[in-house]
Tab-separated table of C-alpha atoms and ligand atoms in Angstrom:
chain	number	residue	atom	x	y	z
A	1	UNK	CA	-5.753	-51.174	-118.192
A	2	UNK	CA	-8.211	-49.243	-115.765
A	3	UNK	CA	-8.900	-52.597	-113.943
A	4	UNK	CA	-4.822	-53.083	-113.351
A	5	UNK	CA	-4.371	-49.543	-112.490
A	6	UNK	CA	-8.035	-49.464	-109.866
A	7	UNK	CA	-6.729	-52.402	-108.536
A	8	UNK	CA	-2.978	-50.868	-107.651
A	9	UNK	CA	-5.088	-47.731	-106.282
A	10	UNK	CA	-7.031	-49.968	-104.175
A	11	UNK	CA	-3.853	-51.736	-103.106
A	12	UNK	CA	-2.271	-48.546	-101.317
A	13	UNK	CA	-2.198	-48.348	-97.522
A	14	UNK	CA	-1.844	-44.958	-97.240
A	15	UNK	CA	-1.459	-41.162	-98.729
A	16	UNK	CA	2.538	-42.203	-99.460
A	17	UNK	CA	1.705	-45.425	-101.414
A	18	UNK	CA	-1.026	-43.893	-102.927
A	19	UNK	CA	1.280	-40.990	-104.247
A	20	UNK	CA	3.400	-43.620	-105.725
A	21	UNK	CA	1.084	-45.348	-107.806
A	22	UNK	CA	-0.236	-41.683	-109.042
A	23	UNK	CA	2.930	-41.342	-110.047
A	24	UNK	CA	3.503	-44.371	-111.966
A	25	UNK	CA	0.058	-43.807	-113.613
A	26	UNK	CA	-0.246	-40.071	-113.882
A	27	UNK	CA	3.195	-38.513	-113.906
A	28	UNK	CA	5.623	-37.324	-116.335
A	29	UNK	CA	6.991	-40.878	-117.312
A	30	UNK	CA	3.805	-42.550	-116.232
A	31	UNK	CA	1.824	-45.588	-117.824
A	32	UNK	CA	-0.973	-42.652	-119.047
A	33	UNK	CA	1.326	-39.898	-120.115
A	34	UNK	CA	3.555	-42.440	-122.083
A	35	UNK	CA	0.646	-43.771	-123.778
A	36	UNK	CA	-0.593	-40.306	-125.161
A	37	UNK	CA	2.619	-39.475	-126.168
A	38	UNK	CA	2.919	-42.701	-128.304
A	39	UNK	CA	-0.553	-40.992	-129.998
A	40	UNK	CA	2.072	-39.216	-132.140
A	41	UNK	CA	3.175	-41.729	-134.080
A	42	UNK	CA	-0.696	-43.189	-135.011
A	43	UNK	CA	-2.461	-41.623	-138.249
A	44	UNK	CA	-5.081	-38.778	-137.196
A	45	UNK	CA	-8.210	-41.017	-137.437
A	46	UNK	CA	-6.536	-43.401	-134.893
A	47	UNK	CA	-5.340	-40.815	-133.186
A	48	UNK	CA	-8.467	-39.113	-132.644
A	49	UNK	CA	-10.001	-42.020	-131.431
A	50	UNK	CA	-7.442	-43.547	-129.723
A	51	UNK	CA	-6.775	-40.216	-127.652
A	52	UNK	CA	-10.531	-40.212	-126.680
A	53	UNK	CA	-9.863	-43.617	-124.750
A	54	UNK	CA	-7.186	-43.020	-123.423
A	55	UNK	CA	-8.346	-39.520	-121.857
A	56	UNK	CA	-11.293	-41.511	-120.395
A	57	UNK	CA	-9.294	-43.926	-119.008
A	58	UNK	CA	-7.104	-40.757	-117.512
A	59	UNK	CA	-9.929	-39.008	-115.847
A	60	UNK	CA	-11.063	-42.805	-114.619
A	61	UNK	CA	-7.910	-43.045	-113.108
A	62	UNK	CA	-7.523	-39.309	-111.431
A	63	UNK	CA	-11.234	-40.462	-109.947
A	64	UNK	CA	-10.166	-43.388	-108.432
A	65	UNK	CA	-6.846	-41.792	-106.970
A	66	UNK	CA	-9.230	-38.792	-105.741
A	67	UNK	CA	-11.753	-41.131	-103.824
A	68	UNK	CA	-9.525	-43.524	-102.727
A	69	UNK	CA	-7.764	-40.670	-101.105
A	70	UNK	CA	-10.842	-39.399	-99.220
A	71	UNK	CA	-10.843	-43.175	-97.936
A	72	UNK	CA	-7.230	-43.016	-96.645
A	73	UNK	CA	-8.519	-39.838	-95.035
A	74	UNK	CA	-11.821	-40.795	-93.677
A	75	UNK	CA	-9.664	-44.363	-92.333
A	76	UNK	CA	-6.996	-42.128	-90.684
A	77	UNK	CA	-9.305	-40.191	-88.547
A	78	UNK	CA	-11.113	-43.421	-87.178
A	79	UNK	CA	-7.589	-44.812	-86.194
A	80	UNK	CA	-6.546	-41.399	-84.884
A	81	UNK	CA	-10.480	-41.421	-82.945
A	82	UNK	CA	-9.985	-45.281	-81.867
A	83	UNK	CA	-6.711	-44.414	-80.352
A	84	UNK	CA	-8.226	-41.669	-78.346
A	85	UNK	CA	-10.798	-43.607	-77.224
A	86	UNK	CA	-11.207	-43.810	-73.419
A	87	UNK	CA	-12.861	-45.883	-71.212
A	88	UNK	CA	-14.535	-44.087	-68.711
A	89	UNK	CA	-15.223	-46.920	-66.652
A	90	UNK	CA	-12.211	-48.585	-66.251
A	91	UNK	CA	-11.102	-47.724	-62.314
A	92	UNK	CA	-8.463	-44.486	-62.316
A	93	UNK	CA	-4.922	-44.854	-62.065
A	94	UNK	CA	-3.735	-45.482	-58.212
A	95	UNK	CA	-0.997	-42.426	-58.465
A	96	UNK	CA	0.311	-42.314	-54.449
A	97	UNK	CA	-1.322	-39.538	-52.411
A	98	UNK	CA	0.583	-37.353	-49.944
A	99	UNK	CA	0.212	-37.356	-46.528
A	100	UNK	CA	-0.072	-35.468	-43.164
A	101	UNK	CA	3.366	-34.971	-41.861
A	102	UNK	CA	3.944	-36.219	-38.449
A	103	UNK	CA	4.274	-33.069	-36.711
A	104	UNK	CA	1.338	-31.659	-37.850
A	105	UNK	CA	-0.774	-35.200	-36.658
A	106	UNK	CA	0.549	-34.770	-33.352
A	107	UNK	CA	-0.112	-30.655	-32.962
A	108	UNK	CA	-3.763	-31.404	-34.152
A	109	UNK	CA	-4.092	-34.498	-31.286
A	110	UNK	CA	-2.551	-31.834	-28.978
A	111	UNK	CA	-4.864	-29.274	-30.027
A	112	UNK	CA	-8.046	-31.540	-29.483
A	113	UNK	CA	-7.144	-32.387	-26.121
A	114	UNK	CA	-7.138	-28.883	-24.945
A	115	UNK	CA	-10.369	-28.255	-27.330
A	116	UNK	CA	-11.883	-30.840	-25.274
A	117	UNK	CA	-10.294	-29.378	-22.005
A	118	UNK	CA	-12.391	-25.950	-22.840
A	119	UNK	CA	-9.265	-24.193	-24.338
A	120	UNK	CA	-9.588	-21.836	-27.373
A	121	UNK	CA	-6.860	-22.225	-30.131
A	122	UNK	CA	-4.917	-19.030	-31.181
A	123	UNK	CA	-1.757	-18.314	-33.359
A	124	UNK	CA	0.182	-15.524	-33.236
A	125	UNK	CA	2.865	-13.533	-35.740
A	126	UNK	CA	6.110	-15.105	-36.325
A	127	UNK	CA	8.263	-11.837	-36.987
A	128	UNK	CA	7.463	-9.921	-33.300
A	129	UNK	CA	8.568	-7.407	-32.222
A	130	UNK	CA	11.496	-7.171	-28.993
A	131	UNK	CA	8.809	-5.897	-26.831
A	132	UNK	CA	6.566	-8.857	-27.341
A	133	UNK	CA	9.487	-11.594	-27.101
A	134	UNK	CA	10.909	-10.074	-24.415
A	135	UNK	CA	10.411	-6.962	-23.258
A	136	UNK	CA	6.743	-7.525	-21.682
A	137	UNK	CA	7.945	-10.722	-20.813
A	138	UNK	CA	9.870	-9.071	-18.003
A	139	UNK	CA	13.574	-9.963	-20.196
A	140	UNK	CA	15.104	-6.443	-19.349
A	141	UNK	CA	17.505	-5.374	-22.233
A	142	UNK	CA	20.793	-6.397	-20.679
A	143	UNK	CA	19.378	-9.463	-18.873
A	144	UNK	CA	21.484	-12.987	-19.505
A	145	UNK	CA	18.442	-15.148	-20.236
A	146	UNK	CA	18.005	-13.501	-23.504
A	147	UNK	CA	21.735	-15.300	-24.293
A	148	UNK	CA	19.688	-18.541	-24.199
A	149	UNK	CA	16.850	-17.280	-26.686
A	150	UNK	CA	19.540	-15.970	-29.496
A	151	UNK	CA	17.494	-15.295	-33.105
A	152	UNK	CA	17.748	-14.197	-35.964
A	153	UNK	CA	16.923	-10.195	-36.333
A	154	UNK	CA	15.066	-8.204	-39.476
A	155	UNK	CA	17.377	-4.552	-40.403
A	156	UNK	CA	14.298	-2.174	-38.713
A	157	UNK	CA	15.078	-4.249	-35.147
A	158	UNK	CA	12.356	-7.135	-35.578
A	159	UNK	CA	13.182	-10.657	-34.829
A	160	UNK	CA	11.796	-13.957	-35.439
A	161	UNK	CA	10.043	-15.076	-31.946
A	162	UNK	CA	12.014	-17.542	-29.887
A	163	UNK	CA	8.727	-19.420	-28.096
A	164	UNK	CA	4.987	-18.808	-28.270
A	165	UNK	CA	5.164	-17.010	-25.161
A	166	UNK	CA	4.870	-13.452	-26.977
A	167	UNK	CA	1.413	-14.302	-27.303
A	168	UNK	CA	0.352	-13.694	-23.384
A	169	UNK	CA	0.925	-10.364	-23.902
A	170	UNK	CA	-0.888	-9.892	-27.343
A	171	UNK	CA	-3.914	-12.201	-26.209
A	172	UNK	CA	-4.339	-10.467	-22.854
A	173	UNK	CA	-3.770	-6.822	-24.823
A	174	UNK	CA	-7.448	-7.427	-26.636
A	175	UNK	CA	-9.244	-10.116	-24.648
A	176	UNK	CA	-10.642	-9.963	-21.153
A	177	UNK	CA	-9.912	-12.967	-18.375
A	178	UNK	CA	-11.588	-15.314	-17.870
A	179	UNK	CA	-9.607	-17.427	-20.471
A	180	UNK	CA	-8.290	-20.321	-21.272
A	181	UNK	CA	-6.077	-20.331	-24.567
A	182	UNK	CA	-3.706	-22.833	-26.368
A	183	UNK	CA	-1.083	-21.188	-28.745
A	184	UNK	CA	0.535	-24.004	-31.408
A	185	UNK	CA	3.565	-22.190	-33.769
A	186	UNK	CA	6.952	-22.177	-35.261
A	187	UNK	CA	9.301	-20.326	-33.304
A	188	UNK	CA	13.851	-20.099	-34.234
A	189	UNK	CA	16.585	-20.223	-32.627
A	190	UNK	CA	20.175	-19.088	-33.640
A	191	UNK	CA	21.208	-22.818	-32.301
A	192	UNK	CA	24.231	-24.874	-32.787
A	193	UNK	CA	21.849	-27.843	-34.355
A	194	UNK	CA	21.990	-30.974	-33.372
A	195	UNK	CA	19.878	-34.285	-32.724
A	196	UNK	CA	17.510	-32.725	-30.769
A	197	UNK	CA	17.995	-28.881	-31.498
A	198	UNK	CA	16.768	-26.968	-34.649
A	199	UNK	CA	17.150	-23.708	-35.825
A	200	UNK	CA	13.500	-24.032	-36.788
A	201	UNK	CA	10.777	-26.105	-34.208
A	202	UNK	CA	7.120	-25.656	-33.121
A	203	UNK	CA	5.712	-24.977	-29.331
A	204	UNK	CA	2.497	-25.122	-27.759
A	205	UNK	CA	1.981	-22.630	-25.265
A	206	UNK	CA	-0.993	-22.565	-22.751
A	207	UNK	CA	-2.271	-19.443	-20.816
A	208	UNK	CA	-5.676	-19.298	-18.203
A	209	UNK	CA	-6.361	-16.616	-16.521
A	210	UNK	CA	-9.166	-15.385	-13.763
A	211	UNK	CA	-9.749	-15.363	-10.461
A	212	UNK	CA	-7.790	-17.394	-7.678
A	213	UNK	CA	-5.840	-19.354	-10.060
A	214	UNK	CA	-2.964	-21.174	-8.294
A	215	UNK	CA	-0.340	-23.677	-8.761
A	216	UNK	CA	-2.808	-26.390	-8.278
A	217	UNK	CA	-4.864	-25.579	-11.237
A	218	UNK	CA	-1.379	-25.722	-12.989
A	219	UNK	CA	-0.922	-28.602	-11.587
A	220	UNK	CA	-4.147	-30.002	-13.025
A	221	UNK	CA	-3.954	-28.875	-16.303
A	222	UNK	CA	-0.642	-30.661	-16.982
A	223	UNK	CA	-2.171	-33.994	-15.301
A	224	UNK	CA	-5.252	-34.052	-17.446
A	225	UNK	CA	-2.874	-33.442	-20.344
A	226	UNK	CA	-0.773	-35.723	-19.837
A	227	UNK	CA	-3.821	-38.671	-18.925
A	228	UNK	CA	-5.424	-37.995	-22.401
A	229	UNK	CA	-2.080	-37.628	-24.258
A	230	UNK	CA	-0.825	-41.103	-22.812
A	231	UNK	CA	-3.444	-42.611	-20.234
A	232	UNK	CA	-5.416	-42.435	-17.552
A	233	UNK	CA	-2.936	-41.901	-14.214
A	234	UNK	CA	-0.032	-41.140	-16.001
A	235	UNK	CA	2.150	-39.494	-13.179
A	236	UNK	CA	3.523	-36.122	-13.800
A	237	UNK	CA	6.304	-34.172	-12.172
A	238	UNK	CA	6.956	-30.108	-11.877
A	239	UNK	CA	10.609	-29.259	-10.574
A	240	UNK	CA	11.356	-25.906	-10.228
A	241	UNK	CA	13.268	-23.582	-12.651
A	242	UNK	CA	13.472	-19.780	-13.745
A	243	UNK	CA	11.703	-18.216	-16.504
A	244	UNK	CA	11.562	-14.403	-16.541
A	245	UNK	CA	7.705	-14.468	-17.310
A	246	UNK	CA	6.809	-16.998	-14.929
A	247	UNK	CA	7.321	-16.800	-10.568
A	248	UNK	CA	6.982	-19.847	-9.414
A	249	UNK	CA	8.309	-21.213	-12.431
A	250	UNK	CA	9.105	-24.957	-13.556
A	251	UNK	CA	10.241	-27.376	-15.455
A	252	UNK	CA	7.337	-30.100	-16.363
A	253	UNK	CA	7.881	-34.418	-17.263
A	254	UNK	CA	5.872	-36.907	-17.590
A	255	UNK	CA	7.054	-40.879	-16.644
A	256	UNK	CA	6.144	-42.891	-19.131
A	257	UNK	CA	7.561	-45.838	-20.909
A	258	UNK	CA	10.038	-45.392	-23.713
A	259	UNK	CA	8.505	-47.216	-26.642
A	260	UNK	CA	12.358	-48.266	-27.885
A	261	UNK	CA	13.951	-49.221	-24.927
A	262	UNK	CA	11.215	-50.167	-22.485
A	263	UNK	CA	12.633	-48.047	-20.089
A	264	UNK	CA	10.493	-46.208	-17.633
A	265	UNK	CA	11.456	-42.621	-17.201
A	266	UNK	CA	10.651	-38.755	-16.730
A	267	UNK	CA	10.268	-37.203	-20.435
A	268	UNK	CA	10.734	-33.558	-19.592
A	269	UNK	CA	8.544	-31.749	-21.585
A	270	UNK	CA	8.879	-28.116	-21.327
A	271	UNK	CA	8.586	-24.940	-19.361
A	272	UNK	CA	5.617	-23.476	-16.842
A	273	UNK	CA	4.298	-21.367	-13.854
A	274	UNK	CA	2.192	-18.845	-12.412
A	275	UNK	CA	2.264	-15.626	-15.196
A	276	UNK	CA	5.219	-12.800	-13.393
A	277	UNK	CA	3.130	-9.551	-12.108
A	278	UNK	CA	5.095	-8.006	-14.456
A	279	UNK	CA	3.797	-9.827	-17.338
A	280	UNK	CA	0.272	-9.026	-16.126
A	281	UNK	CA	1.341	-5.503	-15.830
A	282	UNK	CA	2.578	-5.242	-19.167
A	283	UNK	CA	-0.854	-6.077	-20.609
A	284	UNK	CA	-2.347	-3.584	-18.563
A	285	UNK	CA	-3.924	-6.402	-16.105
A	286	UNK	CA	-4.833	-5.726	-12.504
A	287	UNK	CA	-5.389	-7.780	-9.702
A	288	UNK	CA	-5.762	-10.996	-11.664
A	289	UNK	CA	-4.232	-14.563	-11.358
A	290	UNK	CA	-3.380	-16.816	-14.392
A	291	UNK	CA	-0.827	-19.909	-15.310
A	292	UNK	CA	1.045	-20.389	-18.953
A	293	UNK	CA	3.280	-23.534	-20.054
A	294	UNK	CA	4.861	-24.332	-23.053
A	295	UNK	CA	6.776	-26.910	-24.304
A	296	UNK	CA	8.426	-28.057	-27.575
A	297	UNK	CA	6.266	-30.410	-30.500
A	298	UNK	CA	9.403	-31.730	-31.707
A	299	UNK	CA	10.638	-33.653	-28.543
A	300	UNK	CA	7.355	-34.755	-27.701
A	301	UNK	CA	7.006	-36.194	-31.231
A	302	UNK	CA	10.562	-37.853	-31.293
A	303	UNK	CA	10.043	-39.713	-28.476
A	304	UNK	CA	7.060	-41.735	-28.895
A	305	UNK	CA	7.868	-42.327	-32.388
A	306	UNK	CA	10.988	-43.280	-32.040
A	307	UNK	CA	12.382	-40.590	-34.021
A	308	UNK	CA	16.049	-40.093	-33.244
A	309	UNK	CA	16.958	-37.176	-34.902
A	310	UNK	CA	15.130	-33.795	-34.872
A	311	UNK	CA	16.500	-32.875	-38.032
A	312	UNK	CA	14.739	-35.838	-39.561
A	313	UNK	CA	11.283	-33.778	-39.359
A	314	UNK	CA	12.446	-31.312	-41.857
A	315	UNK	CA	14.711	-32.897	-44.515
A	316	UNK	CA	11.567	-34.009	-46.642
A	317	UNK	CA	13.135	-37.950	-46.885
A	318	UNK	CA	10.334	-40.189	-48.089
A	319	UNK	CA	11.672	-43.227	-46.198
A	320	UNK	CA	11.207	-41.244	-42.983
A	321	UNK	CA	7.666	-39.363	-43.961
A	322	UNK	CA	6.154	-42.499	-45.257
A	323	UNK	CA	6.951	-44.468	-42.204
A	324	UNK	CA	4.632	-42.024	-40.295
A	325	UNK	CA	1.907	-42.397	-42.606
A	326	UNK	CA	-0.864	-44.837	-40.180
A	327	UNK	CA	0.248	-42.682	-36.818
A	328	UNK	CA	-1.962	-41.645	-34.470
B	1	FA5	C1	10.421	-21.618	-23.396
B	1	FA5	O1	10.518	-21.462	-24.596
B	1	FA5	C2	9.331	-20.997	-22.589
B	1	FA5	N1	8.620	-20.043	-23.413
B	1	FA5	C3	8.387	-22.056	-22.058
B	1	FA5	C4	7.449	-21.548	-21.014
B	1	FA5	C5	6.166	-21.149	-21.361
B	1	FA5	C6	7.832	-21.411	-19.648
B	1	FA5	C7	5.287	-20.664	-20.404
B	1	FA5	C8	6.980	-20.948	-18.710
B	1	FA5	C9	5.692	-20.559	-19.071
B	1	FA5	P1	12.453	-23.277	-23.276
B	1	FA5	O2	13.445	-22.387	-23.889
B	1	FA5	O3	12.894	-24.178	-22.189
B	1	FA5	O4	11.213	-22.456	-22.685
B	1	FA5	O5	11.808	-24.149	-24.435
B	1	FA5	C10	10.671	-24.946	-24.193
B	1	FA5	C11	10.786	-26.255	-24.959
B	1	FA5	O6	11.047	-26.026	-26.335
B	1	FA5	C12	11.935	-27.139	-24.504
B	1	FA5	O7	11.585	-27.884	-23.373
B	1	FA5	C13	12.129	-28.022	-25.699
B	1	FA5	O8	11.155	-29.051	-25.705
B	1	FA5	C14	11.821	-27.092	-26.836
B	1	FA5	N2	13.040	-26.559	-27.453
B	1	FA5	C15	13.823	-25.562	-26.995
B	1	FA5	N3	14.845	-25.326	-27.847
B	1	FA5	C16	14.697	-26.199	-28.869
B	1	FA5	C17	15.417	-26.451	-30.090
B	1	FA5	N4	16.472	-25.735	-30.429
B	1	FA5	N5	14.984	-27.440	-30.898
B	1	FA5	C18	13.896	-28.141	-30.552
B	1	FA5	N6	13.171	-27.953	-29.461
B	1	FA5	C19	13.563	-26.990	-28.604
């Protein structure tokens, strides 16, 4: 009997199966528990001895159930171990890895050319105050070229800054000329958005000032940008224009050769001039000379890149990001 019943113990996979055959063995109608009952019906001196055997046989039985459990046990935690095991040298997992958004690959080329042109980078506040956006940028309250820089306004009269110019005045407030400084940032508009205007873009504004500064250094400045942006000779082009902080002021371009098309033509870049005496006065300046220009990221991106939509930059589509990935 303790052979049949060691080798059913032995037989069970696991805690459930092994439950069963305790059952069948050791339980209230099991093999065991039947055969002591059936002790009643023996005389005592049969009984006695009868009942001996079979109660050795029981505790047999409750051993074998008890160590074979500790097996199951011990057997379970290798699996569980086993199943945990991990490799440590197999190669990691290629998950994909983000990337540097376009914009911001071709504000940090920008800002190494002028690094390498002597320029020191600044940024300046985003929320400025009227007085820096416009005010000290000779705007007058009532004066229509505001209507062309409309924003968006905080309740105590603050506004989100329109260009990078406000920084002129705050540089020139705590440094003292000579200087040459480059000023990359988001500026908004309250625009009417469409393939090439956002609510939302980035500038790069330039300022130098010293001594004798003139047009011609301007002049310069936008030529050796534009050779190491796109080549050595690349012809550049100043047309005049009106900016409130600027006298002369301009409009700048570059002729290059538009990668889609293979057209040659003037890319206009952005705004410039020789800094207003009444910029210069509003920093508390005297008797010194100086240039600024300034001109969107966005367009300059769009162009070479082939990038037809502005609003493309900002709607987070993988197909478009991913596409940008190897530039520059
Ligand atoms: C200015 O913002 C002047 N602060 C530039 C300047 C600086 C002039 C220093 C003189 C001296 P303007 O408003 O033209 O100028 O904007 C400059 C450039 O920003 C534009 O040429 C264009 O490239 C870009 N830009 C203007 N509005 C938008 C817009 N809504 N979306 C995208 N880019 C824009």
């Amino acid at each position: 009997m303790i052979d049949e019943a060691r080798a059913e113990i032995q037989a069970a996979e696991d805690a459930r199966a092994l439950q069963d055959v305790r059952v069948r063995w050791l339980g209230k109608k099991g093999r065991i528990t039947l055969e002591l009952k059936g002790l009643a019906t023996l005389d005592p001196d049969a009984r006695r001895e009868a009942g001996r055997e079979i109660n050795v046989v029981k505790q047999q039985v409750e051993a074998l159930v008890e160590a074979r459990k500790e097996e199951l046990a011990r057997l379970e935690l290798a699996r569980a171990l086993a199943a945990e095991r991990v490799d440590v040298t197999l190669p990691a997992a290629q998950g994909s890895s983000g990337g540097v958004h376009l914009l911001t690959k071709v504000t940090n080329r920008l800002l190494d050319v002028f690094a390498s042109l002597g320029y020191e980078v600044v940024t300046g506040p985003e929320l400025e105050t009227d007085h820096y956006n416009f005010e000290a940028l000779n705007f007058p309250p009532e004066h229509p070229a505001r209507d062309e820089q409309d924003t968006f306004w905080t309740e105590d009269g603050r506004l989100l800054r329109t260009h990078t110019s406000p920084m002129q005045v705050r540089y020139m407030e705590t440094h003292e000329p000579p200087f040459k400084v480059v000023v990359p940032g988001k500026v908004f508009r309250n625009e009417a958005v469409d393939a090439t205007h956002e609510a939302q873009f980035h500038q790069l504004e330039a300022l130098v000032v010293g001594e004798r500064i003139t047009m011609a250094d301007l002049r310069g400045a936008i030529q050796e940008m534009a050779d190491a942006l796109f080549g050595e000779g690349t012809r550049t082009r100043l047309q005049p224009s009106f900016f409130p902080f600027v006298e002369p002021g301009a409009e700048f371009a570059i002729w290059w050769t538009h990668p889609k098309t293979g057209r040659e033509e003037w890319l206009e870049l952005g705004g410039c001039g020789m800094v207003h005496p009444n910029v210069f006065k509003a920093a508390g300046y005297e008797n010194v000379t100086g240039f600024a220009f300034g001109f969107g990221i966005e367009r300059l991106a769009m162009v070479p890149y082939g990038v037809p939509d502005i609003r493309w930059f900002y709607q987070s589509d993988l197909r478009v990001l991913r596409q940008f990935r190897g530039a520059l």
